[in-house]
């Protein structure tokens, strides 16, 4: 069955059904052939043995016997062969005779084993033989005996009848041919119930596959019609129960997620107004901090810094909530890549040698300039803060079967990213170093960067560069689509 493994379930079911049908047909034909062959040959051999015994017993034998007498006896016996004409060979001491006129007085069909069996059994013996041409014959050996004092004594004369079984062999071959001829139509007919059986089995499986595909596409209300009460019907009921439980669980999760998103968005929105006022106040107080005593000035600057962190966190939460609500949209525009990257670096004052670039000239891309600016600023800022200068920004394009791609690589000169950190680098609020939990970052920068890249239809990978340092690779279409 391993050979059928790459084939479909329908083909394997039909093949298995036909295989069972073929085995049954061959087994039945073989048993029928064996029984019929044995019955046909047994009938012939019983008739020949009984006839020869009766003929030998009815012959008058004069002892001692001469060649003429032996020839007379085999001639008489040869004329009365049943169920078919036979050739009789007689043996008496060294004398040999045959009923076949002009034939050899002995036959190779009479084996030494048969002679020993005849000598040991006064009632005769027989065996079936085949000549080199494949013709089947029955050889019957019968000793001539006489009754003396209630016991049978042998006369020393033994007669062998060679009975050709051509008719029986033809009958047996006809049985084989009939079985072989009937097997092909039988297998062809068995193909009909095989197709019906495969259809009855595969229809529920096909329905279940389609239902699983719909379930995988998010159609959680998918159910299967239950037919009958067999194992497949039980499987369909189990599928429906599982789908119902999954739909309920997913509905609850979606409701909880929607409540969490609304909560984060509402909290962020409500915090923006008081934070704006707090930032304005802290800016005014910062200007007068120099006129205050040192402790008060220190406390004031701490409040100002923490208020700034809170403002950044609120803005990041607002951005994340837009992605979660699928409300983020692209405002595409055609830009010059080298010019866009340069403006991002100049806007953050990173043109002091800490950042080096490898920018191809005259390459234009269609993307959202604001979101691309956020992506590049987050990657370079993260590299400068946690990796180390100099940071290298390399931009190139690549042609693939799916179209032109934009590749941006940001590499720092730091120690790289720890292997246990790599799988979590884009998770929200994840910080590799527990000591940096009070850093100026919100822990959402790389998560927001990844969402912006995905919105452009691209991917963002984090790894360690072969020469050391962290390597972030942005891969996105050169022409993004809404």
Short mmCIF file of C-alpha atoms in Angstrom, two decimals:
data_model
loop_
_atom_site.label_atom_id
_atom_site.label_comp_id
_atom_site.label_asym_id
_atom_site.label_seq_id
_atom_site.Cartn_x
_atom_site.Cartn_y
_atom_site.Cartn_z
CA UNK A 1 0.00 0.00 0.00
CA UNK A 2 2.99 2.34 0.36
CA UNK A 3 3.11 2.56 -3.44
CA UNK A 4 -0.42 3.97 -3.40
CA UNK A 5 0.45 6.51 -0.65
CA UNK A 6 1.16 9.43 -3.07
CA UNK A 7 -2.18 8.78 -4.80
CA UNK A 8 -5.51 10.19 -3.70
CA UNK A 9 -7.70 8.51 -1.11
CA UNK A 10 -10.28 7.66 -3.79
CA UNK A 11 -7.69 5.80 -5.88
CA UNK A 12 -6.38 3.96 -2.84
CA UNK A 13 -9.88 2.91 -1.74
CA UNK A 14 -10.76 1.60 -5.19
CA UNK A 15 -7.39 -0.16 -5.49
CA UNK A 16 -7.85 -1.78 -2.07
CA UNK A 17 -11.41 -2.86 -2.97
CA UNK A 18 -10.28 -4.36 -6.28
CA UNK A 19 -7.33 -6.03 -4.56
CA UNK A 20 -9.66 -7.71 -2.07
CA UNK A 21 -12.01 -8.71 -4.89
CA UNK A 22 -9.09 -10.12 -6.90
CA UNK A 23 -7.79 -12.08 -3.90
CA UNK A 24 -11.26 -13.49 -3.24
CA UNK A 25 -11.74 -14.38 -6.90
CA UNK A 26 -8.33 -16.04 -7.19
CA UNK A 27 -8.78 -17.92 -3.91
CA UNK A 28 -12.24 -19.13 -4.90
CA UNK A 29 -11.04 -20.12 -8.37
CA UNK A 30 -8.01 -21.93 -6.95
CA UNK A 31 -10.08 -23.91 -4.43
CA UNK A 32 -12.72 -24.71 -7.04
CA UNK A 33 -10.05 -25.76 -9.52
CA UNK A 34 -8.34 -27.97 -6.93
CA UNK A 35 -11.54 -29.67 -5.86
CA UNK A 36 -12.80 -30.14 -9.42
CA UNK A 37 -9.43 -31.44 -10.63
CA UNK A 38 -9.18 -33.91 -7.78
CA UNK A 39 -12.76 -35.08 -8.36
CA UNK A 40 -12.22 -35.56 -12.10
CA UNK A 41 -8.92 -37.41 -11.70
CA UNK A 42 -10.18 -39.50 -8.78
CA UNK A 43 -13.18 -40.66 -10.76
CA UNK A 44 -10.95 -41.71 -13.66
CA UNK A 45 -8.35 -43.45 -11.48
CA UNK A 46 -11.00 -45.28 -9.41
CA UNK A 47 -12.63 -46.55 -12.61
CA UNK A 48 -9.30 -47.64 -14.08
CA UNK A 49 -8.10 -49.38 -10.89
CA UNK A 50 -11.43 -51.17 -10.37
CA UNK A 51 -11.64 -52.23 -14.01
CA UNK A 52 -8.08 -53.53 -14.14
CA UNK A 53 -8.52 -55.42 -10.88
CA UNK A 54 -11.71 -57.08 -12.11
CA UNK A 55 -10.15 -57.97 -15.47
CA UNK A 56 -7.01 -59.45 -13.90
CA UNK A 57 -9.09 -61.46 -11.43
CA UNK A 58 -11.33 -62.78 -14.22
CA UNK A 59 -8.43 -64.02 -16.36
CA UNK A 60 -7.40 -67.65 -16.20
CA UNK A 61 -3.71 -67.83 -15.53
CA UNK A 62 -1.66 -70.94 -16.23
CA UNK A 63 1.52 -71.26 -14.22
CA UNK A 64 4.33 -71.30 -14.96
CA UNK A 65 3.65 -68.76 -17.65
CA UNK A 66 5.39 -68.52 -21.00
CA UNK A 67 5.86 -65.60 -23.36
CA UNK A 68 2.84 -66.56 -25.45
CA UNK A 69 0.59 -66.82 -22.43
CA UNK A 70 1.81 -63.45 -21.08
CA UNK A 71 1.24 -61.86 -24.51
CA UNK A 72 -2.27 -63.32 -24.65
CA UNK A 73 -3.15 -61.90 -21.25
CA UNK A 74 -1.93 -58.38 -21.95
CA UNK A 75 -3.77 -58.47 -25.27
CA UNK A 76 -7.02 -59.39 -23.56
CA UNK A 77 -6.57 -56.74 -20.91
CA UNK A 78 -5.65 -54.08 -23.45
CA UNK A 79 -8.92 -54.53 -25.33
CA UNK A 80 -11.14 -53.73 -22.34
CA UNK A 81 -9.66 -50.49 -21.01
CA UNK A 82 -11.96 -48.12 -19.09
CA UNK A 83 -12.66 -45.23 -18.82
CA UNK A 84 -10.33 -44.77 -21.85
CA UNK A 85 -8.37 -47.13 -24.06
CA UNK A 86 -5.14 -48.07 -22.38
CA UNK A 87 -1.87 -49.80 -23.02
CA UNK A 88 -1.10 -52.80 -20.83
CA UNK A 89 2.39 -54.03 -19.96
CA UNK A 90 2.93 -57.43 -18.41
CA UNK A 91 5.91 -58.63 -16.37
CA UNK A 92 6.54 -62.16 -15.23
CA UNK A 93 9.97 -63.08 -14.00
CA UNK A 94 12.18 -62.00 -16.91
CA UNK A 95 9.37 -62.04 -19.44
CA UNK A 96 7.94 -58.75 -20.77
CA UNK A 97 4.94 -58.10 -23.03
CA UNK A 98 2.72 -55.23 -24.16
CA UNK A 99 -0.67 -54.80 -25.78
CA UNK A 100 0.77 -52.08 -28.02
CA UNK A 101 1.48 -53.83 -31.29
CA UNK A 102 5.02 -53.05 -32.39
CA UNK A 103 5.74 -51.08 -29.23
CA UNK A 104 8.45 -51.63 -26.64
CA UNK A 105 7.64 -54.36 -24.11
CA UNK A 106 8.34 -51.95 -21.22
CA UNK A 107 7.48 -48.31 -20.54
CA UNK A 108 9.35 -45.50 -18.84
CA UNK A 109 6.04 -44.53 -17.26
CA UNK A 110 6.36 -47.57 -14.99
CA UNK A 111 8.72 -46.40 -12.27
CA UNK A 112 10.68 -48.48 -9.80
CA UNK A 113 8.74 -46.87 -6.99
CA UNK A 114 5.46 -48.14 -8.49
CA UNK A 115 6.96 -51.64 -8.84
CA UNK A 116 7.89 -51.64 -5.14
CA UNK A 117 4.40 -50.44 -4.18
CA UNK A 118 2.76 -53.19 -6.27
CA UNK A 119 5.00 -55.82 -4.72
CA UNK A 120 4.06 -54.63 -1.23
CA UNK A 121 0.30 -54.34 -1.91
CA UNK A 122 -1.45 -57.31 -3.50
CA UNK A 123 -4.48 -55.12 -4.23
CA UNK A 124 -2.47 -52.93 -6.60
CA UNK A 125 -1.16 -49.38 -6.70
CA UNK A 126 -1.25 -46.40 -9.01
CA UNK A 127 0.45 -43.07 -9.70
CA UNK A 128 0.03 -40.11 -12.05
CA UNK A 129 2.87 -39.16 -14.35
CA UNK A 130 3.69 -36.57 -16.98
CA UNK A 131 5.72 -37.20 -20.08
CA UNK A 132 8.21 -34.61 -21.41
CA UNK A 133 5.43 -33.18 -23.57
CA UNK A 134 3.34 -32.37 -20.51
CA UNK A 135 0.71 -35.05 -21.18
CA UNK A 136 -0.84 -36.51 -18.03
CA UNK A 137 -1.22 -40.28 -17.64
CA UNK A 138 -2.40 -42.68 -14.97
CA UNK A 139 -0.30 -45.81 -14.42
CA UNK A 140 -2.05 -48.64 -12.55
CA UNK A 141 -0.12 -51.66 -11.37
CA UNK A 142 -2.08 -54.83 -10.52
CA UNK A 143 -0.52 -58.19 -9.51
CA UNK A 144 -2.22 -61.44 -10.56
CA UNK A 145 -3.18 -63.30 -7.35
CA UNK A 146 -5.01 -66.46 -6.41
CA UNK A 147 -6.80 -67.42 -3.24
CA UNK A 148 -5.31 -70.22 -1.23
CA UNK A 149 -6.46 -71.20 2.30
CA UNK A 150 -8.43 -67.95 2.70
CA UNK A 151 -5.34 -65.95 1.77
CA UNK A 152 -4.22 -64.28 -1.44
CA UNK A 153 -0.99 -65.41 -2.97
CA UNK A 154 0.78 -63.72 -5.85
CA UNK A 155 1.44 -65.58 -9.05
CA UNK A 156 4.48 -63.44 -9.84
CA UNK A 157 2.79 -61.80 -12.82
CA UNK A 158 2.16 -58.07 -12.68
CA UNK A 159 0.17 -56.04 -15.19
CA UNK A 160 0.58 -52.26 -15.65
CA UNK A 161 -2.08 -50.24 -17.45
CA UNK A 162 -1.01 -46.84 -18.79
CA UNK A 163 -4.21 -44.78 -19.09
CA UNK A 164 -3.89 -41.41 -20.95
CA UNK A 165 -5.81 -38.65 -19.19
CA UNK A 166 -6.04 -36.33 -22.18
CA UNK A 167 -9.78 -35.81 -21.76
CA UNK A 168 -9.46 -35.06 -18.05
CA UNK A 169 -6.53 -32.73 -18.69
CA UNK A 170 -8.55 -30.89 -21.35
CA UNK A 171 -11.43 -30.54 -18.91
CA UNK A 172 -9.15 -29.18 -16.20
CA UNK A 173 -7.55 -26.70 -18.62
CA UNK A 174 -11.04 -25.60 -19.66
CA UNK A 175 -11.81 -24.93 -15.99
CA UNK A 176 -8.65 -22.82 -15.69
CA UNK A 177 -9.46 -20.90 -18.86
CA UNK A 178 -13.03 -20.31 -17.69
CA UNK A 179 -11.79 -19.02 -14.33
CA UNK A 180 -9.23 -16.76 -16.03
CA UNK A 181 -11.76 -15.50 -18.55
CA UNK A 182 -14.37 -14.83 -15.88
CA UNK A 183 -11.93 -13.02 -13.59
CA UNK A 184 -11.57 -9.94 -15.84
CA UNK A 185 -15.33 -9.25 -16.17
CA UNK A 186 -15.68 -10.02 -12.47
CA UNK A 187 -13.10 -7.39 -11.58
CA UNK A 188 -14.73 -4.94 -13.99
CA UNK A 189 -18.11 -5.54 -12.35
CA UNK A 190 -16.58 -5.18 -8.87
CA UNK A 191 -15.39 -1.72 -9.94
CA UNK A 192 -18.99 -0.48 -9.67
CA UNK A 193 -19.43 -1.29 -5.95
CA UNK A 194 -15.86 -0.04 -5.41
CA UNK A 195 -16.80 3.35 -6.87
CA UNK A 196 -20.01 3.44 -4.83
CA UNK A 197 -18.15 2.50 -1.63
CA UNK A 198 -15.43 5.09 -2.30
CA UNK A 199 -18.06 7.73 -2.97
CA UNK A 200 -19.92 6.96 0.25
CA UNK A 201 -16.68 7.21 2.22
CA UNK A 202 -15.18 10.19 0.43
CA UNK A 203 -18.24 12.42 0.38
CA UNK A 204 -18.15 13.06 4.17
CA UNK A 205 -14.35 13.41 4.02
CA UNK A 206 -14.67 15.91 1.16
CA UNK A 207 -17.33 17.84 3.07
CA UNK A 208 -15.11 17.87 6.14
CA UNK A 209 -12.12 19.13 4.13
CA UNK A 210 -14.17 21.98 2.67
CA UNK A 211 -15.55 22.80 6.10
CA UNK A 212 -12.04 22.82 7.59
CA UNK A 213 -10.89 25.17 4.82
CA UNK A 214 -13.78 27.53 5.51
CA UNK A 215 -13.03 27.32 9.22
CA UNK A 216 -9.39 28.14 8.52
CA UNK A 217 -10.47 31.21 6.54
CA UNK A 218 -12.35 32.49 9.56
CA UNK A 219 -15.85 31.17 8.78
CA UNK A 220 -16.41 29.97 12.35
CA UNK A 221 -20.14 29.39 11.73
CA UNK A 222 -19.27 26.48 9.39
CA UNK A 223 -21.08 23.22 10.18
CA UNK A 224 -21.27 19.80 8.51
CA UNK A 225 -24.50 17.99 7.73
CA UNK A 226 -24.57 14.75 9.74
CA UNK A 227 -25.76 11.73 7.76
CA UNK A 228 -26.30 8.31 9.29
CA UNK A 229 -24.88 6.91 12.53
CA UNK A 230 -21.52 5.45 11.48
CA UNK A 231 -17.99 6.52 12.45
CA UNK A 232 -17.91 9.30 9.83
CA UNK A 233 -21.18 10.66 11.17
CA UNK A 234 -19.67 10.64 14.66
CA UNK A 235 -16.63 12.48 13.32
CA UNK A 236 -18.90 15.07 11.70
CA UNK A 237 -20.74 15.60 15.01
CA UNK A 238 -17.40 16.00 16.80
CA UNK A 239 -16.30 18.53 14.17
CA UNK A 240 -19.50 20.52 14.64
CA UNK A 241 -19.12 20.52 18.42
CA UNK A 242 -15.49 21.63 18.10
CA UNK A 243 -16.41 24.38 15.64
CA UNK A 244 -19.21 25.56 17.93
CA UNK A 245 -16.88 25.69 20.95
CA UNK A 246 -14.20 27.42 18.87
CA UNK A 247 -16.69 29.99 17.60
CA UNK A 248 -17.79 30.75 21.15
CA UNK A 249 -14.20 31.01 22.42
CA UNK A 250 -13.08 33.20 19.53
CA UNK A 251 -16.15 35.41 19.97
CA UNK A 252 -15.33 35.88 23.63
CA UNK A 253 -11.68 36.59 22.81
CA UNK A 254 -12.66 39.10 20.14
CA UNK A 255 -14.98 40.86 22.52
CA UNK A 256 -12.27 40.97 25.19
CA UNK A 257 -9.73 42.21 22.62
CA UNK A 258 -12.14 44.85 21.36
CA UNK A 259 -12.77 46.02 24.94
CA UNK A 260 -9.01 46.16 25.57
CA UNK A 261 -8.43 48.15 22.36
CA UNK A 262 -11.23 50.55 23.20
CA UNK A 263 -9.89 50.93 26.70
CA UNK A 264 -6.34 51.69 25.50
CA UNK A 265 -7.62 54.09 22.85
CA UNK A 266 -9.99 55.83 25.26
CA UNK A 267 -7.35 56.13 27.97
CA UNK A 268 -4.78 57.43 25.49
CA UNK A 269 -7.24 59.91 24.06
CA UNK A 270 -8.33 61.14 27.48
CA UNK A 271 -4.70 61.52 28.59
CA UNK A 272 -3.69 63.63 25.62
CA UNK A 273 -5.46 66.80 26.76
CA UNK A 274 -4.17 66.89 30.37
CA UNK A 275 -0.71 65.82 29.16
CA UNK A 276 -0.65 68.69 26.67
CA UNK A 277 -1.36 71.07 29.54
CA UNK A 278 1.24 69.40 31.75
CA UNK A 279 3.88 69.63 29.02
CA UNK A 280 3.16 73.34 28.54
CA UNK A 281 3.47 73.95 32.28
CA UNK A 282 6.68 71.92 32.61
CA UNK A 283 8.22 73.84 29.71
CA UNK A 284 7.51 77.12 31.49
CA UNK A 285 8.81 75.77 34.79
CA UNK A 286 11.95 74.42 33.06
CA UNK A 287 12.77 77.96 31.94
CA UNK A 288 12.63 79.17 35.55
CA UNK A 289 14.36 76.12 37.08
CA UNK A 290 17.67 77.95 37.22
CA UNK A 291 16.23 80.50 39.69
CA UNK A 292 15.01 77.81 42.12
CA UNK A 293 16.97 76.06 44.84
CA UNK A 294 18.82 72.88 43.69
CA UNK A 295 16.42 70.33 45.23
CA UNK A 296 13.35 72.01 43.80
CA UNK A 297 15.01 72.37 40.39
CA UNK A 298 15.98 68.69 40.41
CA UNK A 299 12.43 67.64 41.27
CA UNK A 300 11.06 69.91 38.58
CA UNK A 301 13.34 68.49 35.89
CA UNK A 302 12.41 64.93 36.97
CA UNK A 303 8.70 65.76 36.62
CA UNK A 304 9.36 67.30 33.22
CA UNK A 305 11.28 64.23 31.99
CA UNK A 306 8.66 61.76 33.24
CA UNK A 307 5.88 63.85 31.70
CA UNK A 308 7.73 63.69 28.38
CA UNK A 309 8.01 59.89 28.66
CA UNK A 310 4.31 59.64 29.43
CA UNK A 311 3.49 61.77 26.40
CA UNK A 312 5.59 59.50 24.14
CA UNK A 313 3.92 56.42 25.63
CA UNK A 314 0.45 57.85 25.03
CA UNK A 315 1.28 58.67 21.40
CA UNK A 316 2.66 55.14 20.87
CA UNK A 317 -0.42 53.60 22.45
CA UNK A 318 -2.64 55.65 20.18
CA UNK A 319 -0.65 54.44 17.15
CA UNK A 320 -0.79 50.80 18.28
CA UNK A 321 -4.54 51.04 18.90
CA UNK A 322 -5.00 52.23 15.30
CA UNK A 323 -3.15 49.17 14.00
CA UNK A 324 -5.17 46.85 16.26
CA UNK A 325 -8.41 48.41 15.09
CA UNK A 326 -7.20 48.14 11.46
CA UNK A 327 -7.79 51.87 11.13
CA UNK A 328 -4.24 52.63 9.98
CA UNK A 329 -4.06 53.65 6.32
CA UNK A 330 -1.33 54.37 3.81
CA UNK A 331 -1.02 57.76 2.16
CA UNK A 332 1.19 56.79 -0.75
CA UNK A 333 3.43 59.15 -2.62
CA UNK A 334 6.33 58.74 -5.06
CA UNK A 335 9.60 59.74 -3.40
CA UNK A 336 13.32 59.73 -4.08
CA UNK A 337 14.81 57.16 -1.69
CA UNK A 338 18.16 58.86 -1.18
CA UNK A 339 16.48 62.21 -0.49
CA UNK A 340 13.94 60.65 1.89
CA UNK A 341 16.58 58.83 3.94
CA UNK A 342 18.76 61.97 4.09
CA UNK A 343 15.86 64.11 5.32
CA UNK A 344 15.07 61.58 8.07
CA UNK A 345 18.65 61.70 9.32
CA UNK A 346 18.85 65.51 9.11
CA UNK A 347 15.58 65.95 10.96
CA UNK A 348 17.02 63.96 13.93
CA UNK A 349 20.44 65.65 13.70
CA UNK A 350 22.19 62.36 12.86
CA UNK A 351 24.42 63.88 10.21
CA UNK A 352 27.35 64.34 12.58
CA UNK A 353 29.19 61.20 11.47
CA UNK A 354 27.42 58.74 13.76
CA UNK A 355 25.41 57.41 10.81
CA UNK A 356 26.90 56.43 7.45
CA UNK A 357 24.80 55.73 4.37
CA UNK A 358 24.99 53.75 1.15
CA UNK A 359 22.23 55.24 -1.01
CA UNK A 360 21.73 54.48 -4.71
CA UNK A 361 21.02 57.61 -6.81
CA UNK A 362 17.86 58.19 -8.85
CA UNK A 363 15.85 55.37 -7.26
CA UNK A 364 12.22 56.23 -6.74
CA UNK A 365 9.69 54.32 -4.66
CA UNK A 366 5.98 54.57 -3.98
CA UNK A 367 5.34 54.51 -0.22
CA UNK A 368 3.92 56.44 2.72
CA UNK A 369 6.61 59.06 3.52
CA UNK A 370 5.46 59.66 7.10
CA UNK A 371 5.37 55.97 8.03
CA UNK A 372 8.65 55.26 6.25
CA UNK A 373 10.20 58.13 8.21
CA UNK A 374 8.94 56.53 11.46
CA UNK A 375 10.34 53.13 10.44
CA UNK A 376 13.78 54.45 9.55
CA UNK A 377 13.95 56.77 12.60
CA UNK A 378 13.02 53.93 14.97
CA UNK A 379 15.61 51.55 13.46
CA UNK A 380 18.46 54.09 13.44
CA UNK A 381 17.53 55.51 16.86
CA UNK A 382 17.37 52.00 18.35
CA UNK A 383 20.77 51.18 16.81
CA UNK A 384 22.38 54.33 18.23
CA UNK A 385 20.82 53.90 21.66
CA UNK A 386 21.34 50.16 22.24
CA UNK A 387 24.02 49.23 19.72
CA UNK A 388 26.57 51.92 19.14
CA UNK A 389 27.97 54.23 16.50
CA UNK A 390 28.78 54.20 13.72
CA UNK A 391 25.45 52.98 12.34
CA UNK A 392 25.32 52.05 8.66
CA UNK A 393 22.18 52.49 6.54
CA UNK A 394 22.30 50.68 3.19
CA UNK A 395 19.51 50.93 0.62
CA UNK A 396 19.27 48.79 -2.52
CA UNK A 397 16.70 47.31 -4.87
CA UNK A 398 16.28 43.74 -6.03
CA UNK A 399 14.31 42.16 -8.88
CA UNK A 400 12.30 39.04 -8.00
CA UNK A 401 9.58 37.04 -9.75
CA UNK A 402 6.93 38.87 -7.72
CA UNK A 403 8.32 42.28 -8.73
CA UNK A 404 10.80 44.97 -7.69
CA UNK A 405 11.71 44.96 -3.98
CA UNK A 406 13.19 47.62 -1.71
CA UNK A 407 15.79 46.43 0.81
CA UNK A 408 16.98 48.63 3.68
CA UNK A 409 19.67 47.31 6.05
CA UNK A 410 20.50 49.08 9.33
CA UNK A 411 23.64 47.78 11.05
CA UNK A 412 25.15 49.06 14.31
CA UNK A 413 28.60 48.59 15.86
CA UNK A 414 27.44 47.15 19.16
CA UNK A 415 27.77 43.65 20.65
CA UNK A 416 24.73 42.35 18.76
CA UNK A 417 21.47 40.83 20.01
CA UNK A 418 21.52 37.95 22.48
CA UNK A 419 20.11 34.70 21.01
CA UNK A 420 17.42 34.48 23.71
CA UNK A 421 16.28 38.01 22.87
CA UNK A 422 15.94 37.61 19.09
CA UNK A 423 12.55 35.79 19.12
CA UNK A 424 11.02 38.57 21.26
CA UNK A 425 12.66 41.64 19.73
CA UNK A 426 9.42 42.90 18.11
CA UNK A 427 7.11 42.14 21.01
CA UNK A 428 5.28 45.01 22.67
CA UNK A 429 6.83 46.43 25.86
CA UNK A 430 9.71 43.95 25.58
CA UNK A 431 13.08 45.24 26.82
CA UNK A 432 16.16 43.06 26.58
CA UNK A 433 17.76 44.52 29.68
CA UNK A 434 15.73 44.62 32.87
CA UNK A 435 17.88 47.54 33.98
CA UNK A 436 16.42 49.60 31.10
CA UNK A 437 12.83 49.41 32.32
CA UNK A 438 13.09 53.09 33.25
CA UNK A 439 14.68 54.15 29.96
CA UNK A 440 13.19 56.86 27.77
CA UNK A 441 11.76 54.29 25.35
CA UNK A 442 8.19 53.03 25.66
CA UNK A 443 9.00 49.49 24.54
CA UNK A 444 6.65 49.94 21.57
CA UNK A 445 9.04 51.42 19.01
CA UNK A 446 10.01 48.20 17.21
CA UNK A 447 6.45 46.87 17.42
CA UNK A 448 5.16 50.05 15.73
CA UNK A 449 7.98 49.78 13.17
CA UNK A 450 6.98 46.20 12.30
CA UNK A 451 3.30 47.17 11.91
CA UNK A 452 4.23 50.03 9.56
CA UNK A 453 6.35 47.65 7.46
CA UNK A 454 3.54 45.11 7.29
CA UNK A 455 1.13 47.86 6.24
CA UNK A 456 3.40 48.39 3.23
CA UNK A 457 3.26 44.64 2.46
CA UNK A 458 6.82 44.00 3.64
CA UNK A 459 8.77 42.11 6.30
CA UNK A 460 11.27 43.16 8.95
CA UNK A 461 13.91 40.75 10.23
CA UNK A 462 16.35 41.09 13.12
CA UNK A 463 19.66 39.22 13.20
CA UNK A 464 23.33 39.57 14.07
CA UNK A 465 25.66 40.76 11.32
CA UNK A 466 28.56 38.43 10.40
CA UNK A 467 31.08 41.12 11.39
CA UNK A 468 29.33 41.90 14.68
CA UNK A 469 26.51 44.21 15.69
CA UNK A 470 22.76 44.00 15.20
CA UNK A 471 21.33 43.87 11.68
CA UNK A 472 17.74 44.88 10.83
CA UNK A 473 16.62 44.10 7.27
CA UNK A 474 13.51 45.76 5.82
CA UNK A 475 12.09 44.03 2.74
CA UNK A 476 9.08 45.65 1.05
CA UNK A 477 7.68 46.28 -2.45
CA UNK A 478 9.27 49.17 -4.31
CA UNK A 479 5.75 50.24 -5.18
CA UNK A 480 3.42 49.66 -2.25
CA UNK A 481 -0.31 49.26 -2.84
CA UNK A 482 -3.20 50.26 -0.65
#
